[in-house]
Amino acid sequence: MSTPHPASLPPQPAVLGAARLRVDYVRASLDGLLADGRVLAVFGFGAGAPARHDDPRYLRVNLQPDGAAPFEVWRVDGQVSADRRGGIATAVGGGLAFGAIEVDEAPAGGIAVAAEAAYDRLCGWLADNGFGHVQKAWNYIDAITEGDGDAERYRQFCVGRERGLRGRWPRYPAATAIGCHDGRRVLQVYWLAAREPGTPLENPRQVSAFRYPRQYGPQPPGFTRALLPASPALPLLISGTAAVVGHASMHAGDLAAQFDEVFRNLDSLLLVARAERPGLPAAFGADSPLRVYVRRQEDLPAVRARLARHLPDHVPRLLLVGEVCRRELLVEIDGFHR
Ligand code: 3EB
């Protein structure tokens, strides 16, 4: 086939040149991974992972993995340029942006003020850099359920997050909020942003989190259950999904029953996503890397066994010890799907 003169080319289908993202769990050297100019971000997990790297694309999440964890690697279609300034680490490439910020709670004056500062600065960076649309935000919060009633740290985080946004986001992104126990009292937020808005998805089995009733705190959590990016080459971004039906926690203390409920929620979410994008596979597969957050370390063997019943072996999964933001919830799953 001869190559037509560029001027005679028909308008390109939207998928050409559209942002792409590949997410993999990889066992390799960190320096080796970062040598790839198309890597947007690399995550290490727990005390066994390097605490930091000069390269702004590396971030350690302080959650203990189940055994020796691989790195989670995000790759894009295009050269990535990374930067660290004013305490925000960022990487831009292939039409996407990764960013991470850590805010020390003590000088900030507590978790609410730290969350407000983190989200205010996140919004500022996005506005300055033309990435108007956060697709997903991950939030890691020390001692997330400490404090009673409205003083609980997660509820205060929700208050601060909303204040920091100052109404600047037309719609909520997908999100994860998980507790760690590293004692640092440093709020860690990172995000994936695009230039185009995506489609927020809600789960018909669950009350939208941003409509949770007052009993869960003064500020309903600002997130959507999943976000379908505009580019069909980007995966569905699934928020942290726990055993919440309606707005209630189900099966308090019963790990197996909570697990089944989480998978009913995920199945329901996939149905909604497939109604929007019929090309999405009906079941999780090799391109659906999932993170499984488990409250109690001693539950890990049971979680491994439970996962084997719900997922075929080729679905990549990473088990991390982390606390769901309601004390009675033992497990939460988030991830990507395409
Ligand atoms: C829930 O369904 C579980 O505050 O950003 C999941 C995902 C949860 C994200 C957040 C909270 C958040 O309410 C908790």
PDB file of N, CA and C in Angstrom, residues 63 119 136-142 144-145 153-155 157-158 161 174-180 187-190 221-223 238-242 291 293 295 322-326 329 331-334:
ATOM      1  N   LEU A  63       2.817   0.265  52.820  1.00  0.00           N
ATOM      2  CA  LEU A  63       1.939  -0.844  53.200  1.00  0.00           C
ATOM      3  C   LEU A  63       2.740  -2.121  53.006  1.00  0.00           C
ATOM      4  N   TYR A 119      -4.672  18.689  48.451  1.00  0.00           N
ATOM      5  CA  TYR A 119      -5.607  18.821  47.322  1.00  0.00           C
ATOM      6  C   TYR A 119      -5.570  20.217  46.716  1.00  0.00           C
ATOM      7  N   LYS A 136      -7.928   9.241  38.645  1.00  0.00           N
ATOM      8  CA  LYS A 136      -8.001   8.543  39.922  1.00  0.00           C
ATOM      9  C   LYS A 136      -6.998   9.150  40.891  1.00  0.00           C
ATOM     10  N   ALA A 137      -7.376   9.176  42.163  1.00  0.00           N
ATOM     11  CA  ALA A 137      -6.469   9.618  43.223  1.00  0.00           C
ATOM     12  C   ALA A 137      -6.365   8.508  44.265  1.00  0.00           C
ATOM     13  N   TRP A 138      -5.125   8.250  44.716  1.00  0.00           N
ATOM     14  CA  TRP A 138      -4.872   7.264  45.770  1.00  0.00           C
ATOM     15  C   TRP A 138      -4.431   8.029  47.016  1.00  0.00           C
ATOM     16  N   ASN A 139      -5.025   7.694  48.149  1.00  0.00           N
ATOM     17  CA  ASN A 139      -4.732   8.398  49.397  1.00  0.00           C
ATOM     18  C   ASN A 139      -4.314   7.389  50.462  1.00  0.00           C
ATOM     19  N   TYR A 140      -3.126   7.578  51.035  1.00  0.00           N
ATOM     20  CA  TYR A 140      -2.658   6.683  52.093  1.00  0.00           C
ATOM     21  C   TYR A 140      -2.476   7.502  53.364  1.00  0.00           C
ATOM     22  N   ILE A 141      -3.189   7.048  54.394  1.00  0.00           N
ATOM     23  CA  ILE A 141      -3.380   7.853  55.602  1.00  0.00           C
ATOM     24  C   ILE A 141      -2.975   7.029  56.812  1.00  0.00           C
ATOM     25  N   ASP A 142      -2.080   7.559  57.620  1.00  0.00           N
ATOM     26  CA  ASP A 142      -1.662   6.849  58.823  1.00  0.00           C
ATOM     27  C   ASP A 142      -2.840   6.762  59.803  1.00  0.00           C
ATOM     28  N   ILE A 144      -5.862   5.442  60.020  1.00  0.00           N
ATOM     29  CA  ILE A 144      -7.016   6.055  59.348  1.00  0.00           C
ATOM     30  C   ILE A 144      -8.284   6.059  60.206  1.00  0.00           C
ATOM     31  N   THR A 145      -8.451   5.047  61.066  1.00  0.00           N
ATOM     32  CA  THR A 145      -9.698   5.002  61.846  1.00  0.00           C
ATOM     33  C   THR A 145      -9.518   5.485  63.288  1.00  0.00           C
ATOM     34  N   ARG A 153     -10.027  10.185  62.042  1.00  0.00           N
ATOM     35  CA  ARG A 153      -9.084  10.770  61.085  1.00  0.00           C
ATOM     36  C   ARG A 153      -9.569  10.658  59.641  1.00  0.00           C
ATOM     37  N   TYR A 154     -10.219   9.567  59.271  1.00  0.00           N
ATOM     38  CA  TYR A 154     -10.719   9.459  57.896  1.00  0.00           C
ATOM     39  C   TYR A 154     -11.780  10.531  57.614  1.00  0.00           C
ATOM     40  N   ARG A 155     -12.666  10.735  58.583  1.00  0.00           N
ATOM     41  CA  ARG A 155     -13.715  11.750  58.380  1.00  0.00           C
ATOM     42  C   ARG A 155     -13.098  13.144  58.246  1.00  0.00           C
ATOM     43  N   PHE A 157     -10.092  13.708  57.156  1.00  0.00           N
ATOM     44  CA  PHE A 157      -9.455  13.722  55.844  1.00  0.00           C
ATOM     45  C   PHE A 157     -10.475  14.144  54.781  1.00  0.00           C
ATOM     46  N   CYS A 158     -11.682  13.571  54.851  1.00  0.00           N
ATOM     47  CA  CYS A 158     -12.729  13.907  53.868  1.00  0.00           C
ATOM     48  C   CYS A 158     -13.077  15.401  53.916  1.00  0.00           C
ATOM     49  N   ARG A 161     -10.050  17.239  52.299  1.00  0.00           N
ATOM     50  CA  ARG A 161      -9.998  17.009  50.850  1.00  0.00           C
ATOM     51  C   ARG A 161     -10.989  17.927  50.136  1.00  0.00           C
ATOM     52  N   ALA A 174     -12.233   8.574  40.364  1.00  0.00           N
ATOM     53  CA  ALA A 174     -12.153   7.339  41.144  1.00  0.00           C
ATOM     54  C   ALA A 174     -11.118   7.566  42.242  1.00  0.00           C
ATOM     55  N   ALA A 175     -11.187   6.784  43.304  1.00  0.00           N
ATOM     56  CA  ALA A 175     -10.226   6.982  44.392  1.00  0.00           C
ATOM     57  C   ALA A 175     -10.067   5.726  45.236  1.00  0.00           C
ATOM     58  N   THR A 176      -8.976   5.732  45.963  1.00  0.00           N
ATOM     59  CA  THR A 176      -8.723   4.752  47.012  1.00  0.00           C
ATOM     60  C   THR A 176      -8.266   5.534  48.235  1.00  0.00           C
ATOM     61  N   ALA A 177      -8.758   5.160  49.405  1.00  0.00           N
ATOM     62  CA  ALA A 177      -8.253   5.747  50.658  1.00  0.00           C
ATOM     63  C   ALA A 177      -8.019   4.595  51.620  1.00  0.00           C
ATOM     64  N   ILE A 178      -6.763   4.391  51.991  1.00  0.00           N
ATOM     65  CA  ILE A 178      -6.409   3.238  52.824  1.00  0.00           C
ATOM     66  C   ILE A 178      -5.482   3.695  53.959  1.00  0.00           C
ATOM     67  N   GLY A 179      -5.626   3.026  55.069  1.00  0.00           N
ATOM     68  CA  GLY A 179      -4.811   3.364  56.227  1.00  0.00           C
ATOM     69  C   GLY A 179      -3.552   2.536  56.291  1.00  0.00           C
ATOM     70  N   CYS A 180      -2.471   3.186  56.704  1.00  0.00           N
ATOM     71  CA  CYS A 180      -1.234   2.464  56.945  1.00  0.00           C
ATOM     72  C   CYS A 180      -0.849   2.687  58.408  1.00  0.00           C
ATOM     73  N   LEU A 187       0.614  12.376  55.194  1.00  0.00           N
ATOM     74  CA  LEU A 187      -0.416  12.027  54.213  1.00  0.00           C
ATOM     75  C   LEU A 187       0.230  11.892  52.848  1.00  0.00           C
ATOM     76  N   GLN A 188      -0.080  10.797  52.174  1.00  0.00           N
ATOM     77  CA  GLN A 188       0.483  10.544  50.854  1.00  0.00           C
ATOM     78  C   GLN A 188      -0.661  10.497  49.847  1.00  0.00           C
ATOM     79  N   VAL A 189      -0.583  11.332  48.831  1.00  0.00           N
ATOM     80  CA  VAL A 189      -1.603  11.351  47.780  1.00  0.00           C
ATOM     81  C   VAL A 189      -0.892  11.252  46.436  1.00  0.00           C
ATOM     82  N   TYR A 190      -1.351  10.375  45.578  1.00  0.00           N
ATOM     83  CA  TYR A 190      -0.839  10.404  44.206  1.00  0.00           C
ATOM     84  C   TYR A 190      -1.991  10.232  43.245  1.00  0.00           C
ATOM     85  N   PRO A 221     -17.555  11.387  51.337  1.00  0.00           N
ATOM     86  CA  PRO A 221     -16.306  11.219  50.592  1.00  0.00           C
ATOM     87  C   PRO A 221     -16.476  11.555  49.114  1.00  0.00           C
ATOM     88  N   GLY A 222     -15.565  12.363  48.597  1.00  0.00           N
ATOM     89  CA  GLY A 222     -15.662  12.810  47.208  1.00  0.00           C
ATOM     90  C   GLY A 222     -14.985  11.871  46.237  1.00  0.00           C
ATOM     91  N   PHE A 223     -15.676  10.806  45.863  1.00  0.00           N
ATOM     92  CA  PHE A 223     -15.120   9.936  44.819  1.00  0.00           C
ATOM     93  C   PHE A 223     -16.246   9.209  44.108  1.00  0.00           C
ATOM     94  N   ILE A 238     -10.767   1.461  38.783  1.00  0.00           N
ATOM     95  CA  ILE A 238     -11.734   0.994  39.783  1.00  0.00           C
ATOM     96  C   ILE A 238     -11.341   1.518  41.159  1.00  0.00           C
ATOM     97  N   SER A 239     -12.275   2.187  41.807  1.00  0.00           N
ATOM     98  CA  SER A 239     -12.025   2.715  43.150  1.00  0.00           C
ATOM     99  C   SER A 239     -11.922   1.570  44.156  1.00  0.00           C
ATOM    100  N   GLY A 240     -11.412   1.885  45.310  1.00  0.00           N
ATOM    101  CA  GLY A 240     -11.400   0.922  46.397  1.00  0.00           C
ATOM    102  C   GLY A 240     -12.818   0.418  46.615  1.00  0.00           C
ATOM    103  N   THR A 241     -12.973  -0.912  46.526  1.00  0.00           N
ATOM    104  CA  THR A 241     -14.308  -1.511  46.607  1.00  0.00           C
ATOM    105  C   THR A 241     -14.354  -2.446  47.801  1.00  0.00           C
ATOM    106  N   ALA A 242     -15.240  -2.146  48.727  1.00  0.00           N
ATOM    107  CA  ALA A 242     -15.353  -2.930  49.960  1.00  0.00           C
ATOM    108  C   ALA A 242     -16.756  -3.542  50.037  1.00  0.00           C
ATOM    109  N   ARG A 291      -5.171  -4.615  43.291  1.00  0.00           N
ATOM    110  CA  ARG A 291      -4.551  -4.552  44.617  1.00  0.00           C
ATOM    111  C   ARG A 291      -5.601  -4.972  45.627  1.00  0.00           C
ATOM    112  N   TYR A 293      -6.333  -5.005  49.566  1.00  0.00           N
ATOM    113  CA  TYR A 293      -5.922  -4.444  50.852  1.00  0.00           C
ATOM    114  C   TYR A 293      -6.592  -5.248  51.962  1.00  0.00           C
ATOM    115  N   ARG A 295      -6.963  -5.921  56.137  1.00  0.00           N
ATOM    116  CA  ARG A 295      -6.747  -5.237  57.418  1.00  0.00           C
ATOM    117  C   ARG A 295      -5.768  -5.985  58.319  1.00  0.00           C
ATOM    118  N   GLY A 322      -3.362  -3.314  54.771  1.00  0.00           N
ATOM    119  CA  GLY A 322      -3.809  -1.924  54.851  1.00  0.00           C
ATOM    120  C   GLY A 322      -5.215  -1.875  55.400  1.00  0.00           C
ATOM    121  N   GLU A 323      -5.548  -0.759  56.035  1.00  0.00           N
ATOM    122  CA  GLU A 323      -6.828  -0.673  56.725  1.00  0.00           C
ATOM    123  C   GLU A 323      -7.869   0.063  55.910  1.00  0.00           C
ATOM    124  N   VAL A 324      -9.005  -0.586  55.730  1.00  0.00           N
ATOM    125  CA  VAL A 324     -10.147   0.078  55.116  1.00  0.00           C
ATOM    126  C   VAL A 324     -10.637   1.149  56.096  1.00  0.00           C
ATOM    127  N   CYS A 325     -11.273   2.191  55.566  1.00  0.00           N
ATOM    128  CA  CYS A 325     -11.587   3.354  56.404  1.00  0.00           C
ATOM    129  C   CYS A 325     -12.796   3.162  57.332  1.00  0.00           C
ATOM    130  N   ARG A 326     -13.398   1.982  57.333  1.00  0.00           N
ATOM    131  CA  ARG A 326     -14.406   1.670  58.360  1.00  0.00           C
ATOM    132  C   ARG A 326     -13.880   0.479  59.136  1.00  0.00           C
ATOM    133  N   LEU A 329     -14.648  -3.232  58.321  1.00  0.00           N
ATOM    134  CA  LEU A 329     -14.362  -3.772  56.988  1.00  0.00           C
ATOM    135  C   LEU A 329     -12.949  -4.348  56.931  1.00  0.00           C
ATOM    136  N   VAL A 331     -11.490  -6.047  54.136  1.00  0.00           N
ATOM    137  CA  VAL A 331     -10.837  -6.189  52.843  1.00  0.00           C
ATOM    138  C   VAL A 331     -11.398  -5.180  51.849  1.00  0.00           C
ATOM    139  N   GLU A 332     -10.535  -4.738  50.949  1.00  0.00           N
ATOM    140  CA  GLU A 332     -10.947  -3.816  49.890  1.00  0.00           C
ATOM    141  C   GLU A 332     -10.094  -4.120  48.658  1.00  0.00           C
ATOM    142  N   ILE A 333     -10.687  -3.978  47.480  1.00  0.00           N
ATOM    143  CA  ILE A 333      -9.961  -4.259  46.237  1.00  0.00           C
ATOM    144  C   ILE A 333     -10.092  -3.071  45.296  1.00  0.00           C
ATOM    145  N   ASP A 334      -8.975  -2.661  44.702  1.00  0.00           N
ATOM    146  CA  ASP A 334      -9.049  -1.660  43.646  1.00  0.00           C
ATOM    147  C   ASP A 334      -8.201  -2.153  42.477  1.00  0.00           C
TER     148      ASP A 334
END
